[in-house]
């Protein structure tokens, strides 16, 4: 499917009053894909209004003409094209324009006219007609309180606009990045500029769990924990969500490099389809952060990698119906076990030539699938060391301690007790692959105990049924 075409545009002007009207009538769609995560505070709004009044707001606001883009897309690609559907939906909602660059400026003008913030106190050079300057005072600083001649001058001030008349969503994303080349956009900010369903899911999730992310991305200032707003604004939480989505959709098979994260963005990607699992994992992560802070993920100073490990572990537990019964104990256990792993001098990877020597701490510094595979194996192995009463395996009939499965696996030398085939470690907790079975069937009075338990492949167990086991016993004489 074609997703790119030449971008075309025209230049226009609008007055402040016209822009405020379009905003008030909800005719300009403020797409968060093209929104810096930094929302202007009062001071920044006041500075922009001063630049408008004094004639220095000459940088054009960039909009897309919804009607014209819809028309071009329909002619070029037809009404089934995904980009046509996106813009047609905006048109059906009554939007005439989509903001590509200038969301904060649009909001600033509308908010000032709506009396949501005042002008900064002081004199303003206006030089319109007989009016050379005016002074904003405590009594005359909100738009509604200004002299009628001052309001007329502000209303008629001309703003410059670039209006895109032909483009796809990808083209608009690239335009946004080009317009902002003066700013150094990080990779996640560039991904955010791709208008698609996945991007909106990520942004919504960031907002949904804002309190927890506020503790994850925090810093100490004057002895108090405060939100590190710079990291929030630069979309650090968003990137963590994207990594979680890749893990939940693909496991660790794709790795977590830039390409894997980029490929998550779209309307029907695997990450979109599996996003309910991502939401659950992020909810668990931020819940623990909100309650206990971020210290459990600080081993070896690799906060982000430690959180990725935690996400891999949570996703494994969720996929295998393992429930965390005690949040605080589980949080503390992970902190301790991760410190042990990162402090170990044991070599876990050497590379094909034997020169890329890495301990667990070294593995945390890479995001390739081969490194993540080793990390996942160690994390799964560590489940056997979780203290009692923290985790419970739940199926539709009975509850099991997950450690029992690992103990049985070790006792059986990693083999299915029925078929004698090898059980991979990743399948120990997977109830779709393996079962905890009774030697003496449960329905025939067999006890639910470690002595009467064995780990078997699900298929072998179903074929066995609940038949009584033959045992070798001597007849009494």
Short mmCIF file of N, CA and C in Angstrom, two decimals, residues 99-185:
data_model
loop_
_atom_site.label_atom_id
_atom_site.label_comp_id
_atom_site.label_asym_id
_atom_site.label_seq_id
_atom_site.Cartn_x
_atom_site.Cartn_y
_atom_site.Cartn_z
N UNK A 99 -3.33 20.72 12.80
CA UNK A 99 -2.09 21.44 13.10
C UNK A 99 -0.90 20.50 12.99
N UNK A 100 0.10 20.91 12.22
CA UNK A 100 1.32 20.12 12.06
C UNK A 100 2.44 20.72 12.90
N UNK A 101 2.51 22.02 12.94
CA UNK A 101 3.48 22.70 13.81
C UNK A 101 2.84 23.99 14.31
N UNK A 102 2.66 24.10 15.61
CA UNK A 102 2.07 25.32 16.16
C UNK A 102 0.94 25.07 17.15
N UNK A 103 0.85 23.85 17.68
CA UNK A 103 -0.22 23.56 18.64
C UNK A 103 -0.23 24.52 19.81
N UNK A 104 0.95 24.76 20.38
CA UNK A 104 1.02 25.67 21.53
C UNK A 104 0.63 27.09 21.15
N UNK A 105 1.00 27.52 19.95
CA UNK A 105 0.66 28.87 19.51
C UNK A 105 -0.85 28.99 19.27
N UNK A 106 -1.44 27.97 18.66
CA UNK A 106 -2.90 27.97 18.47
C UNK A 106 -3.61 28.07 19.82
N UNK A 107 -3.17 27.22 20.75
CA UNK A 107 -3.79 27.22 22.08
C UNK A 107 -3.60 28.54 22.80
N UNK A 108 -2.43 29.14 22.62
CA UNK A 108 -2.14 30.41 23.29
C UNK A 108 -3.12 31.49 22.86
N UNK A 109 -3.31 31.64 21.56
CA UNK A 109 -4.22 32.67 21.04
C UNK A 109 -5.64 32.43 21.55
N UNK A 110 -6.11 31.18 21.43
CA UNK A 110 -7.47 30.88 21.87
C UNK A 110 -7.63 31.11 23.37
N UNK A 111 -6.64 30.72 24.15
CA UNK A 111 -6.72 30.88 25.60
C UNK A 111 -6.72 32.35 26.01
N UNK A 112 -5.93 33.17 25.32
CA UNK A 112 -5.91 34.59 25.66
C UNK A 112 -7.25 35.24 25.36
N UNK A 113 -7.80 34.98 24.19
CA UNK A 113 -9.10 35.57 23.83
C UNK A 113 -10.19 35.08 24.78
N UNK A 114 -10.02 33.87 25.32
CA UNK A 114 -11.00 33.32 26.28
C UNK A 114 -10.72 33.73 27.72
N UNK A 115 -9.75 34.66 27.89
CA UNK A 115 -9.45 35.22 29.22
C UNK A 115 -8.92 34.17 30.20
N UNK A 116 -8.15 33.19 29.66
CA UNK A 116 -7.61 32.15 30.52
C UNK A 116 -6.26 32.52 31.12
N UNK A 117 -5.61 33.52 30.58
CA UNK A 117 -4.39 34.04 31.19
C UNK A 117 -4.27 35.52 30.82
N UNK A 118 -3.58 36.31 31.64
CA UNK A 118 -3.47 37.75 31.39
C UNK A 118 -2.20 38.09 30.63
N UNK A 119 -2.14 39.29 30.11
CA UNK A 119 -0.89 39.81 29.58
C UNK A 119 0.06 40.08 30.74
N UNK A 120 1.36 39.99 30.48
CA UNK A 120 2.34 40.39 31.48
C UNK A 120 2.23 41.89 31.67
N UNK A 121 2.38 42.34 32.89
CA UNK A 121 2.28 43.77 33.18
C UNK A 121 3.39 44.53 32.48
N UNK A 122 3.08 45.75 32.04
CA UNK A 122 4.09 46.58 31.40
C UNK A 122 3.60 47.22 30.12
N UNK A 123 4.49 47.96 29.48
CA UNK A 123 4.13 48.68 28.26
C UNK A 123 4.34 47.81 27.03
N UNK A 124 3.45 48.00 26.01
CA UNK A 124 3.51 47.26 24.76
C UNK A 124 3.56 48.25 23.60
N UNK A 125 4.55 48.08 22.71
CA UNK A 125 4.66 48.91 21.52
C UNK A 125 3.70 48.37 20.47
N UNK A 126 2.67 49.16 20.09
CA UNK A 126 1.64 48.64 19.20
C UNK A 126 1.62 49.37 17.85
N UNK A 127 1.79 50.69 17.85
CA UNK A 127 1.94 51.50 16.64
C UNK A 127 0.90 51.18 15.57
N UNK A 128 -0.36 51.27 15.94
CA UNK A 128 -1.46 51.07 15.00
C UNK A 128 -2.35 52.31 15.03
N UNK A 129 -2.46 53.00 13.89
CA UNK A 129 -3.27 54.23 13.84
C UNK A 129 -2.71 55.27 14.80
N UNK A 130 -3.58 55.80 15.62
CA UNK A 130 -3.15 56.80 16.60
C UNK A 130 -2.62 56.18 17.87
N UNK A 131 -2.66 54.83 17.95
CA UNK A 131 -2.25 54.15 19.17
C UNK A 131 -0.79 53.70 19.02
N UNK A 132 0.09 54.35 19.78
CA UNK A 132 1.52 54.04 19.71
C UNK A 132 1.87 52.92 20.68
N UNK A 133 1.35 52.99 21.88
CA UNK A 133 1.63 51.97 22.89
C UNK A 133 0.47 51.91 23.86
N UNK A 134 0.43 50.87 24.64
CA UNK A 134 -0.53 50.78 25.75
C UNK A 134 0.16 50.05 26.88
N UNK A 135 -0.41 50.16 28.05
CA UNK A 135 0.18 49.53 29.24
C UNK A 135 -0.82 48.55 29.85
N UNK A 136 -0.34 47.32 30.08
CA UNK A 136 -1.14 46.32 30.77
C UNK A 136 -0.96 46.54 32.27
N UNK A 137 -2.06 46.78 32.95
CA UNK A 137 -2.02 47.04 34.40
C UNK A 137 -2.82 45.94 35.11
N UNK A 138 -2.82 46.01 36.41
CA UNK A 138 -3.58 45.03 37.20
C UNK A 138 -5.06 45.06 36.86
N UNK A 139 -5.56 46.23 36.45
CA UNK A 139 -6.98 46.36 36.11
C UNK A 139 -7.24 46.08 34.63
N UNK A 140 -6.22 46.18 33.83
CA UNK A 140 -6.39 45.95 32.39
C UNK A 140 -5.26 45.04 31.89
N UNK A 141 -5.46 43.74 32.12
CA UNK A 141 -4.46 42.76 31.66
C UNK A 141 -5.11 41.55 30.99
N UNK A 142 -6.37 41.28 31.32
CA UNK A 142 -7.10 40.23 30.62
C UNK A 142 -7.75 40.82 29.37
N UNK A 143 -7.94 40.02 28.36
CA UNK A 143 -8.50 40.49 27.10
C UNK A 143 -9.82 41.24 27.30
N UNK A 144 -10.69 40.71 28.14
CA UNK A 144 -12.01 41.31 28.34
C UNK A 144 -11.93 42.71 28.94
N UNK A 145 -10.83 43.01 29.64
CA UNK A 145 -10.72 44.30 30.33
C UNK A 145 -9.95 45.35 29.53
N UNK A 146 -9.40 44.96 28.39
CA UNK A 146 -8.60 45.90 27.61
C UNK A 146 -9.48 46.96 26.95
N UNK A 147 -8.89 48.09 26.66
CA UNK A 147 -9.57 49.15 25.93
C UNK A 147 -10.01 48.61 24.57
N UNK A 148 -11.16 49.06 24.10
CA UNK A 148 -11.72 48.54 22.86
C UNK A 148 -10.77 48.74 21.68
N UNK A 149 -10.04 49.85 21.65
CA UNK A 149 -9.11 50.11 20.56
C UNK A 149 -7.93 49.14 20.61
N UNK A 150 -7.48 48.81 21.82
CA UNK A 150 -6.39 47.83 21.98
C UNK A 150 -6.87 46.46 21.52
N UNK A 151 -8.09 46.08 21.93
CA UNK A 151 -8.62 44.78 21.51
C UNK A 151 -8.75 44.71 19.99
N UNK A 152 -9.19 45.82 19.37
CA UNK A 152 -9.32 45.83 17.92
C UNK A 152 -7.97 45.62 17.25
N UNK A 153 -6.94 46.26 17.77
CA UNK A 153 -5.59 46.10 17.20
C UNK A 153 -5.09 44.67 17.32
N UNK A 154 -5.32 44.08 18.48
CA UNK A 154 -4.89 42.68 18.67
C UNK A 154 -5.68 41.75 17.75
N UNK A 155 -7.00 41.95 17.68
CA UNK A 155 -7.84 41.09 16.84
C UNK A 155 -7.39 41.11 15.38
N UNK A 156 -6.95 42.27 14.90
CA UNK A 156 -6.62 42.42 13.49
C UNK A 156 -5.17 42.12 13.16
N UNK A 157 -4.37 41.79 14.18
CA UNK A 157 -2.97 41.45 13.93
C UNK A 157 -2.89 40.20 13.05
N UNK A 158 -2.05 40.28 12.03
CA UNK A 158 -1.95 39.21 11.04
C UNK A 158 -0.90 38.17 11.45
N UNK A 159 -1.26 36.88 11.32
CA UNK A 159 -0.35 35.77 11.57
C UNK A 159 -0.11 35.02 10.27
N UNK A 160 1.08 34.47 10.11
CA UNK A 160 1.45 33.75 8.89
C UNK A 160 1.15 32.25 9.04
N UNK A 161 0.68 31.66 7.93
CA UNK A 161 0.36 30.23 7.93
C UNK A 161 0.90 29.57 6.68
N UNK A 162 1.40 28.34 6.86
CA UNK A 162 1.67 27.45 5.74
C UNK A 162 0.61 26.36 5.79
N UNK A 163 -0.11 26.17 4.70
CA UNK A 163 -1.21 25.20 4.68
C UNK A 163 -0.88 24.09 3.68
N UNK A 164 -0.74 22.88 4.20
CA UNK A 164 -0.45 21.71 3.36
C UNK A 164 -1.73 21.29 2.66
N UNK A 165 -1.65 21.12 1.34
CA UNK A 165 -2.82 20.77 0.54
C UNK A 165 -2.75 19.36 -0.02
N UNK A 166 -1.58 18.74 0.06
CA UNK A 166 -1.43 17.37 -0.45
C UNK A 166 -0.37 16.65 0.36
N UNK A 167 -0.74 15.52 0.94
CA UNK A 167 0.22 14.74 1.72
C UNK A 167 -0.45 13.48 2.25
N UNK A 168 0.38 12.52 2.64
CA UNK A 168 -0.08 11.37 3.42
C UNK A 168 0.29 11.62 4.87
N UNK A 169 -0.12 10.71 5.74
CA UNK A 169 0.26 10.86 7.15
C UNK A 169 1.78 10.79 7.32
N UNK A 170 2.42 9.89 6.61
CA UNK A 170 3.88 9.79 6.71
C UNK A 170 4.54 11.08 6.25
N UNK A 171 3.99 11.68 5.18
CA UNK A 171 4.54 12.93 4.70
C UNK A 171 4.42 14.04 5.73
N UNK A 172 3.29 14.09 6.44
CA UNK A 172 3.12 15.10 7.49
C UNK A 172 4.10 14.86 8.63
N UNK A 173 4.35 13.60 8.96
CA UNK A 173 5.30 13.28 10.03
C UNK A 173 6.70 13.76 9.66
N UNK A 174 7.09 13.53 8.41
CA UNK A 174 8.42 13.98 7.97
C UNK A 174 8.49 15.51 7.92
N UNK A 175 7.38 16.13 7.54
CA UNK A 175 7.33 17.59 7.52
C UNK A 175 7.51 18.14 8.94
N UNK A 176 6.83 17.52 9.90
CA UNK A 176 6.97 17.95 11.30
C UNK A 176 8.43 17.87 11.74
N UNK A 177 9.09 16.77 11.41
CA UNK A 177 10.50 16.61 11.79
C UNK A 177 11.37 17.65 11.10
N UNK A 178 11.08 17.95 9.83
CA UNK A 178 11.86 18.94 9.11
C UNK A 178 11.67 20.34 9.70
N UNK A 179 10.43 20.67 10.02
CA UNK A 179 10.15 21.99 10.60
C UNK A 179 10.87 22.16 11.92
N UNK A 180 11.02 21.04 12.65
CA UNK A 180 11.63 21.11 13.98
C UNK A 180 13.10 20.73 13.98
N UNK A 181 13.76 20.84 12.83
CA UNK A 181 15.17 20.49 12.77
C UNK A 181 16.03 21.40 13.63
N UNK A 182 15.53 22.57 13.94
CA UNK A 182 16.26 23.45 14.85
C UNK A 182 16.32 22.87 16.24
N UNK A 183 15.34 22.00 16.55
CA UNK A 183 15.34 21.28 17.83
C UNK A 183 15.91 19.90 17.58
N UNK A 184 16.60 19.36 18.57
CA UNK A 184 17.12 18.01 18.45
C UNK A 184 16.07 17.04 18.97
N UNK A 185 15.30 16.47 18.06
CA UNK A 185 14.27 15.52 18.45
C UNK A 185 14.92 14.16 18.69
#
